CSV table of N, CA and C in Angstrom, one decimal:
chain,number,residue,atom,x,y,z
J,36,UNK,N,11.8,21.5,-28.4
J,36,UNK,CA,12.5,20.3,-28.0
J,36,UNK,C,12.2,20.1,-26.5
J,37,UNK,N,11.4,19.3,-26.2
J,37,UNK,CA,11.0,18.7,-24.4
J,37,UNK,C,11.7,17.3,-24.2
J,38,UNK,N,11.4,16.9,-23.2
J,38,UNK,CA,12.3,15.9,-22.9
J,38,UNK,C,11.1,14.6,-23.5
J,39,UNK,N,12.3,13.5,-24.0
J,39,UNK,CA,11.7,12.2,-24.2
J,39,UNK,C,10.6,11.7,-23.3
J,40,UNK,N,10.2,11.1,-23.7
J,40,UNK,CA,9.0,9.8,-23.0
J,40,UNK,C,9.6,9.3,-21.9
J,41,UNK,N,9.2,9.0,-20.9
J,41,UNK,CA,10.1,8.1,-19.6
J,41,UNK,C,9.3,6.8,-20.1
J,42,UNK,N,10.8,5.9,-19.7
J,42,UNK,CA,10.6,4.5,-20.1
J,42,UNK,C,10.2,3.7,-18.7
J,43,UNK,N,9.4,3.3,-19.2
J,43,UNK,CA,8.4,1.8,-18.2
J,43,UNK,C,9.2,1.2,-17.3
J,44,UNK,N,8.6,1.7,-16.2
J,44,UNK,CA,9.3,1.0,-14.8
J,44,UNK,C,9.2,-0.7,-14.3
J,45,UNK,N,7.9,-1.2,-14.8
J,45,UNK,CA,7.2,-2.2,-14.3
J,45,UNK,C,7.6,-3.0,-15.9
J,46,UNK,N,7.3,-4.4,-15.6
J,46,UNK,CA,7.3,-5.3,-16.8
J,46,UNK,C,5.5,-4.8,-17.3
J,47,UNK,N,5.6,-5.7,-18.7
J,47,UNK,CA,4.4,-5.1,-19.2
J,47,UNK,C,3.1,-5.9,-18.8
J,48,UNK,N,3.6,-6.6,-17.7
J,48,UNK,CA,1.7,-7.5,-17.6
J,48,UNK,C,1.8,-7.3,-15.8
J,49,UNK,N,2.7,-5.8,-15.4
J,49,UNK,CA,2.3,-5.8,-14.0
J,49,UNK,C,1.6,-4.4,-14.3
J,50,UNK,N,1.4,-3.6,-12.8
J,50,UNK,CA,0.5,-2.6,-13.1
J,50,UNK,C,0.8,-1.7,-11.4
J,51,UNK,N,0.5,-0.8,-11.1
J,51,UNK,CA,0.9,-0.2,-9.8
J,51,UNK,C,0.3,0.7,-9.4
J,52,UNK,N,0.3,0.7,-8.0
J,52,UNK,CA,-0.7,2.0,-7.7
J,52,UNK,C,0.2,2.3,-6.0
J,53,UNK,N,0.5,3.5,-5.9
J,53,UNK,CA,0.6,4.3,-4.9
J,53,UNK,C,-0.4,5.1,-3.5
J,54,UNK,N,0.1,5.0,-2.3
J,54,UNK,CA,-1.1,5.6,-1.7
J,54,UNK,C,-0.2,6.7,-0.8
J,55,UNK,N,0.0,7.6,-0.5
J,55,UNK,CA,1.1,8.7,-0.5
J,55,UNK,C,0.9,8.6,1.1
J,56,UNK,N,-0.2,9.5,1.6
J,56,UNK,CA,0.1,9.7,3.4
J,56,UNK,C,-0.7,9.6,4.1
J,57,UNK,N,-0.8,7.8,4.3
J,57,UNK,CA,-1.4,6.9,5.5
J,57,UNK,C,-1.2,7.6,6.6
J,58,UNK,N,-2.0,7.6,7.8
J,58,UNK,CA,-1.2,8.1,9.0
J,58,UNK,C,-1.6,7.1,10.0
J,59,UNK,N,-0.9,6.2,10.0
J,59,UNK,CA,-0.5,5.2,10.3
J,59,UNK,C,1.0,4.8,10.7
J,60,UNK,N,1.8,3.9,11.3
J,60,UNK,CA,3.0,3.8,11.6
J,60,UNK,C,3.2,2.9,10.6
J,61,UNK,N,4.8,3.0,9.5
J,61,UNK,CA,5.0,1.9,9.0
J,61,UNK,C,5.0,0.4,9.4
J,62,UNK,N,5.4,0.4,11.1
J,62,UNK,CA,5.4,-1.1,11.0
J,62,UNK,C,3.6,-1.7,11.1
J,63,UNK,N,3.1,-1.1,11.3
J,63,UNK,CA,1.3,-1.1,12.1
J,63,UNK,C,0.9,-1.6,10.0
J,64,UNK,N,1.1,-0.6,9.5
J,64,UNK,CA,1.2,-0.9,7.6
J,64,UNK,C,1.5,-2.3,7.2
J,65,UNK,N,2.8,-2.1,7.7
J,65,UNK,CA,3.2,-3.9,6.8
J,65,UNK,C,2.4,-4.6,7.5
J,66,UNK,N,2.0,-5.0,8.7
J,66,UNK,CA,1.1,-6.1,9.1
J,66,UNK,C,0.0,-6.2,8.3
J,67,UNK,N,-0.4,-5.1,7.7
J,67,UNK,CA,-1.7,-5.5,6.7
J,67,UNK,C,-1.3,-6.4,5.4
J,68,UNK,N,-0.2,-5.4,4.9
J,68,UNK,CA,0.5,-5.5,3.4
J,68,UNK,C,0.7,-7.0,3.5
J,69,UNK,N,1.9,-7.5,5.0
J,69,UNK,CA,2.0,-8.9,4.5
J,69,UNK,C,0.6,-9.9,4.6
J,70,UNK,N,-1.0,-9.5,4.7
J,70,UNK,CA,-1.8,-10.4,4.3
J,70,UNK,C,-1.8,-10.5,2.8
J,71,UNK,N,-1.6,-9.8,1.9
J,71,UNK,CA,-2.0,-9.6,0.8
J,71,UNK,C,-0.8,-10.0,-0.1
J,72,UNK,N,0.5,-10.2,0.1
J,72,UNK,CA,1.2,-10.2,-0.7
J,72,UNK,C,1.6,-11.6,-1.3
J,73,UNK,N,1.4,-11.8,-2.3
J,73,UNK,CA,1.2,-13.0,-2.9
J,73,UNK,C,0.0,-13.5,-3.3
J,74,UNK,N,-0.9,-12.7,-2.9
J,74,UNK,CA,-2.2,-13.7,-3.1
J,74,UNK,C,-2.9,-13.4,-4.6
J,75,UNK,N,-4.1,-14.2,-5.2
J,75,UNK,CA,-5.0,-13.5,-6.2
J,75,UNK,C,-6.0,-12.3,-5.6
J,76,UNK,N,-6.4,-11.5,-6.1
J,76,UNK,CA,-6.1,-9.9,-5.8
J,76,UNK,C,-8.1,-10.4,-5.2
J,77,UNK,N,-8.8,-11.5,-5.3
J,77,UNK,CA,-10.3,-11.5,-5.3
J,77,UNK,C,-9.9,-11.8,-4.1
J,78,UNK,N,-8.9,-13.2,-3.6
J,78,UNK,CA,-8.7,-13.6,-2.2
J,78,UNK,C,-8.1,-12.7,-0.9
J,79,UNK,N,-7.6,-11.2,-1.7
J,79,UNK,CA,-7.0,-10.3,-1.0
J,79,UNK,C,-7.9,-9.4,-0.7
J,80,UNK,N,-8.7,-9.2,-1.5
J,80,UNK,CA,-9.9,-8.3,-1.1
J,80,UNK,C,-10.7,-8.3,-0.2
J,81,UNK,N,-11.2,-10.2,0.2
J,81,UNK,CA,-11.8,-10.5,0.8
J,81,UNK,C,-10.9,-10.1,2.4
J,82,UNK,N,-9.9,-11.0,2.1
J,82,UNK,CA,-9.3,-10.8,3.2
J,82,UNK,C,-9.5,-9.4,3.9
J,83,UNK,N,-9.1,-8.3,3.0
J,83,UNK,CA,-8.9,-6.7,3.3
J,83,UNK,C,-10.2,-6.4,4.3
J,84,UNK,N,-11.1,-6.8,3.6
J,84,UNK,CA,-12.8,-6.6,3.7
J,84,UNK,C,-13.4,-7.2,5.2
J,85,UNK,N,-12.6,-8.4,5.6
J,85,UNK,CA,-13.2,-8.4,7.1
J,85,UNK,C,-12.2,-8.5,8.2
J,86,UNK,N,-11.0,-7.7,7.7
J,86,UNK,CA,-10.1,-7.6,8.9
J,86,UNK,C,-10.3,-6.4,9.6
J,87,UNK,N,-10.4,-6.6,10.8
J,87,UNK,CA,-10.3,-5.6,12.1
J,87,UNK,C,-9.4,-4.8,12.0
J,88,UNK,N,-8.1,-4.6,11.5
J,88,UNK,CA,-7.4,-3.4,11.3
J,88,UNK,C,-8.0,-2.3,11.2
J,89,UNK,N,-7.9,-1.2,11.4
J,89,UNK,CA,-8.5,0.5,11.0
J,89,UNK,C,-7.9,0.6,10.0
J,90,UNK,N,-6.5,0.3,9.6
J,90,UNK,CA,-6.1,0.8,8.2
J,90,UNK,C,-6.6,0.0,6.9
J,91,UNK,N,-7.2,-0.9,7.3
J,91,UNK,CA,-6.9,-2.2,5.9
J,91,UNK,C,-8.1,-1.6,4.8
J,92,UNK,N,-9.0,-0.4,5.2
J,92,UNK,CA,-9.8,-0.3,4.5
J,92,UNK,C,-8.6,0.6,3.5
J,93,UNK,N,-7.8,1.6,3.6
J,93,UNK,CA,-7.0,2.4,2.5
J,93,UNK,C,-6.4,1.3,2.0
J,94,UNK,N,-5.9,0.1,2.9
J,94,UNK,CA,-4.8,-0.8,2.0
J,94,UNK,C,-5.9,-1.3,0.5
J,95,UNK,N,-7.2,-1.6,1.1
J,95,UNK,CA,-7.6,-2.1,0.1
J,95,UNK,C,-8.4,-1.0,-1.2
J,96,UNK,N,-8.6,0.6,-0.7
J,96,UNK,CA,-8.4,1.1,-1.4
J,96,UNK,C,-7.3,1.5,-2.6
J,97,UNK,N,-6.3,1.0,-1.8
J,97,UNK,CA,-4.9,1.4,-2.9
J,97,UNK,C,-5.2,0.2,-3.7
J,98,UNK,N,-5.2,-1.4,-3.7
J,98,UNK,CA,-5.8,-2.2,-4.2
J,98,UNK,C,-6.3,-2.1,-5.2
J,99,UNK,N,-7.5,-1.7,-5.0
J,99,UNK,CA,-8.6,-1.7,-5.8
J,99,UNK,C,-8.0,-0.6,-7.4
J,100,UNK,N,-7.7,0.2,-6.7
J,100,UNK,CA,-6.8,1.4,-7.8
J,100,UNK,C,-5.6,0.4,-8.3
J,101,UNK,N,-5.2,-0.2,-8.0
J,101,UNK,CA,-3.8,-1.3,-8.8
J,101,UNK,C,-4.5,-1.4,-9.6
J,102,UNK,N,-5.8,-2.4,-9.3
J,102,UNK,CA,-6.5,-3.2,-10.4
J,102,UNK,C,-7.1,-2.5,-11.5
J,103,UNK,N,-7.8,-1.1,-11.3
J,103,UNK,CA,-8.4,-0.4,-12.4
J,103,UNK,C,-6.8,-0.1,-13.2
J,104,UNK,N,-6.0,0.2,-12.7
J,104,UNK,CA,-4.7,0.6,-13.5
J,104,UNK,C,-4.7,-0.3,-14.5
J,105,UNK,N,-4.4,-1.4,-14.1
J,105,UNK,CA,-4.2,-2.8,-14.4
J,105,UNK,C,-5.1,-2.8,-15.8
J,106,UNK,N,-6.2,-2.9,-15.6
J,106,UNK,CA,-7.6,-3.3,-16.2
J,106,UNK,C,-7.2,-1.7,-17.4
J,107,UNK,N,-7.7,-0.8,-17.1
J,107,UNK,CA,-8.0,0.6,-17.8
J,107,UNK,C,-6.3,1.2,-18.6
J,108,UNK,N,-5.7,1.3,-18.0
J,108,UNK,CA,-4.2,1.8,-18.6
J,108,UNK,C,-3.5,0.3,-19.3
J,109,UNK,N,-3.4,-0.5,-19.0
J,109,UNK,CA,-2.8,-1.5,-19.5
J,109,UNK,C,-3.2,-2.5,-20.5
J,110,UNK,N,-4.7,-2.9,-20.1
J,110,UNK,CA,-5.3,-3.6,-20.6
J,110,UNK,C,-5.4,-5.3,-20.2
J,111,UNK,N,-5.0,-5.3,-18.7
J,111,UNK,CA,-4.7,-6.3,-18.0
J,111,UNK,C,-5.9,-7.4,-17.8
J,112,UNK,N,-5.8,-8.5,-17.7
J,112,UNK,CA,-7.2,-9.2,-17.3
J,112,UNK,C,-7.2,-9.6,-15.7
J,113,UNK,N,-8.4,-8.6,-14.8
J,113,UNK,CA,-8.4,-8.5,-13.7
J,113,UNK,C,-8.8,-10.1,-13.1
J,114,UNK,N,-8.8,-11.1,-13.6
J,114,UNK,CA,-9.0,-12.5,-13.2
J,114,UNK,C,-8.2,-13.0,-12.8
J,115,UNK,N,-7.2,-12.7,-13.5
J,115,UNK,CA,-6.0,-13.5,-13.2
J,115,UNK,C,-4.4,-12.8,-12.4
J,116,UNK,N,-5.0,-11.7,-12.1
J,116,UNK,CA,-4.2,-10.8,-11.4
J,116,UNK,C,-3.9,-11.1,-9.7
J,117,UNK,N,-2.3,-11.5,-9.5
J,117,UNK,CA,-2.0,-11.7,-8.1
J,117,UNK,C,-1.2,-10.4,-7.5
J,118,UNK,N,-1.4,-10.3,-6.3
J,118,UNK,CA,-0.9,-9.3,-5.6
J,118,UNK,C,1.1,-9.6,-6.2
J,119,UNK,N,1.8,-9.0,-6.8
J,119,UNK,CA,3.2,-9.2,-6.8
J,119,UNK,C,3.5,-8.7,-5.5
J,120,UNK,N,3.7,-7.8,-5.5
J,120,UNK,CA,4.4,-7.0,-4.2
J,120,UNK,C,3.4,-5.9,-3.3
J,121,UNK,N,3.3,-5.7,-2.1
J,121,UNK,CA,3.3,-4.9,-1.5
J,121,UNK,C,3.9,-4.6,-0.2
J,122,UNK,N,4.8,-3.0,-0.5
J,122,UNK,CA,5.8,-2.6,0.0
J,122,UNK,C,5.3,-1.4,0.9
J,123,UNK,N,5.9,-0.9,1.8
J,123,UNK,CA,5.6,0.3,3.2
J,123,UNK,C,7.0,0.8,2.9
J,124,UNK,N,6.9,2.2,3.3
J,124,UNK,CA,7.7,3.2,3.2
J,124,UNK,C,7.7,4.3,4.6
J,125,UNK,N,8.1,5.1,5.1
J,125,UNK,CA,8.3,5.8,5.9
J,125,UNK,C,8.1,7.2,5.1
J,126,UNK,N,7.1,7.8,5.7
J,126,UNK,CA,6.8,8.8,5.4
J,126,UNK,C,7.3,10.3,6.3
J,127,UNK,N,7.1,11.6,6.7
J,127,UNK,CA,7.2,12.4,7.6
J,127,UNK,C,6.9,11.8,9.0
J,128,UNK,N,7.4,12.3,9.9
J,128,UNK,CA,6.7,12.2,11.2
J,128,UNK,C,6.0,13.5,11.9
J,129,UNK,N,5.0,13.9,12.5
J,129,UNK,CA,4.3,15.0,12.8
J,129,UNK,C,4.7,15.4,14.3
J,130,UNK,N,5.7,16.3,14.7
J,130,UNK,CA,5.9,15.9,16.6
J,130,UNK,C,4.9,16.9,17.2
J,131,UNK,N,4.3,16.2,17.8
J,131,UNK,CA,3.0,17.0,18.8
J,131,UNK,C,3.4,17.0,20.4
J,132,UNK,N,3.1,17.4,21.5
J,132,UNK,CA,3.6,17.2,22.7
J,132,UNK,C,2.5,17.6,23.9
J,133,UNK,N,2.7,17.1,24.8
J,133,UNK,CA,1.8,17.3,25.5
J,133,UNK,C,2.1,17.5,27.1
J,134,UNK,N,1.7,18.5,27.6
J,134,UNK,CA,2.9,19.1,29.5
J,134,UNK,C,2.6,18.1,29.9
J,135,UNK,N,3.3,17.9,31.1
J,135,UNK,CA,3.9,16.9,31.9
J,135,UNK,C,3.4,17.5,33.4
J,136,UNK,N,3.8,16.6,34.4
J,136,UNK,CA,3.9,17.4,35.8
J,136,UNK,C,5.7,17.6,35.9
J,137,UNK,N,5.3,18.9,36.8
J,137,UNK,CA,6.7,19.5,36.7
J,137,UNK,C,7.2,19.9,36.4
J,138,UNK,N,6.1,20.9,35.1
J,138,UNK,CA,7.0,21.8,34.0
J,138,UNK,C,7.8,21.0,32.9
J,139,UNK,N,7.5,19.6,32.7
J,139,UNK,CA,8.1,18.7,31.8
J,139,UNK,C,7.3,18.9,30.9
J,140,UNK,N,8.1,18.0,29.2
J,140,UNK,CA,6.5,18.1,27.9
J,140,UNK,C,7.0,16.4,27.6
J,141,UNK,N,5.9,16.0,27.1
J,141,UNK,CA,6.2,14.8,26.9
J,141,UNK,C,5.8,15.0,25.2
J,142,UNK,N,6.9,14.4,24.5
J,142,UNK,CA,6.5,14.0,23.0
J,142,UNK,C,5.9,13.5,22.5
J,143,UNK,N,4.7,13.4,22.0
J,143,UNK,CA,3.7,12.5,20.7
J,143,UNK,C,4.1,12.7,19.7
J,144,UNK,N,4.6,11.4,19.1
J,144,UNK,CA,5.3,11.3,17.6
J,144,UNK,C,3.9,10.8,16.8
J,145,UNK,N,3.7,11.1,15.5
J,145,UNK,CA,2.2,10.9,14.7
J,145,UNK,C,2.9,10.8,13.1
J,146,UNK,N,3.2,9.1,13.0
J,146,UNK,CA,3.8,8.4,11.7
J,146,UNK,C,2.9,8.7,10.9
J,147,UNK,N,3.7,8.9,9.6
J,147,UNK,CA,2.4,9.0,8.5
J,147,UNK,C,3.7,7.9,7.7
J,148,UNK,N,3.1,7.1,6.3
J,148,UNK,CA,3.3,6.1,5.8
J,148,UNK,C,3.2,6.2,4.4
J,149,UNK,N,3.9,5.6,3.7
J,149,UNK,CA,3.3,5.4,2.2
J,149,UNK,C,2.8,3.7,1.8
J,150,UNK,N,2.1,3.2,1.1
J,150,UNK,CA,2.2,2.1,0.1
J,150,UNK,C,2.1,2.0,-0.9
J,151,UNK,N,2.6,0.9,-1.6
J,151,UNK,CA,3.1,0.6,-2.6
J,151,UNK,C,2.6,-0.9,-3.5
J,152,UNK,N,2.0,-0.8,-4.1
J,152,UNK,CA,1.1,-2.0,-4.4
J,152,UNK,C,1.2,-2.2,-6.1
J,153,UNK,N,2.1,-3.6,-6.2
J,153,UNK,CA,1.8,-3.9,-7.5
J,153,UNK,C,1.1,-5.5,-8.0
J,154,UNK,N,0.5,-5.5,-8.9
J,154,UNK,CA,-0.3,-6.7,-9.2
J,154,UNK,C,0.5,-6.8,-10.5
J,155,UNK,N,0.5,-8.3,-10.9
J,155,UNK,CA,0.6,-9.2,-12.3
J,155,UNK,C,-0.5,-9.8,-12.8
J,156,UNK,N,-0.2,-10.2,-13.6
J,156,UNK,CA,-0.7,-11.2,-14.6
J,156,UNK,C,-0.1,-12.4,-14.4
J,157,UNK,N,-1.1,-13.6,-14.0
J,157,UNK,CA,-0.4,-15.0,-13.6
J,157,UNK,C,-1.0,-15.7,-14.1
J,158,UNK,N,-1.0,-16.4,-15.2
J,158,UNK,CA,-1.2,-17.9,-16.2
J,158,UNK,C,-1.9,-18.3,-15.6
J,159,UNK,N,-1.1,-19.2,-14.5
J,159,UNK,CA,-2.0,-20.4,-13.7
J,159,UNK,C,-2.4,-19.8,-12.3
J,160,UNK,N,-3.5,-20.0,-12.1
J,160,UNK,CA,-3.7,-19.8,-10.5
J,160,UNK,C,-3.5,-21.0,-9.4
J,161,UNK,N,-3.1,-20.5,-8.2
J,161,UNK,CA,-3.4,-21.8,-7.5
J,161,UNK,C,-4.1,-21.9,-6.4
């Protein structure tokens, strides 16, 4: 006797993908996430693809992993797939420090991040 099946978090025509520890600062994260949220996942890619951020290349790795989920586990059609949500999280913080004059230490705090990226299924596009 093991434990039952865990029941389905997402509706059945979304799909999700996790990216654990960005090290990155949450707020520095969502400025990427809010390009993408809402969009069709081809118009987000591009976007991902020539923005100057340092991070936007993992955002659009985690992405790209929505969509195989999407496509491979679900059976999703990656054409018609819009960004639903993507969400930032707060992950650990790393404290590093560095001497001072004067026998002082000054603190370097080093964010690390999570995201959270889900895609649907949308009828119509627009």
């Amino acid at each position: 006797m093991g434990k039952g099946k865990l029941k389905r978090r997402l509706h059945e025509t979304e799909a999700m993908a996790k990216s654990g520890m960005l090290r990155v600062s949450a707020q520095k994260l969502n400025l990427v996430a809010r390009i993408i949220r809402g969009k069709p996942v081809a118009k987000a890619v591009d976007e991902l693809a020539f923005s100057k951020k340092r991070i936007a290349g993992d955002v659009r790795k985690c992405l790209m992993s929505a969509v195989a989920n999407a496509e491979n586990n679900h059976e999703l059609d990656v054409d018609i797939l819009v960004v639903a949500e993507a969400y930032v999280g707060k992950r650990l913080v790393m404290r590093r420090g560095r001497p001072r004059a004067r026998g002082r230490f000054g603190p370097i705090r080093k964010p690390v991040s999570q995201l959270t990226i889900v895609v649907r299924e949308q009828a119509e596009m627009y």
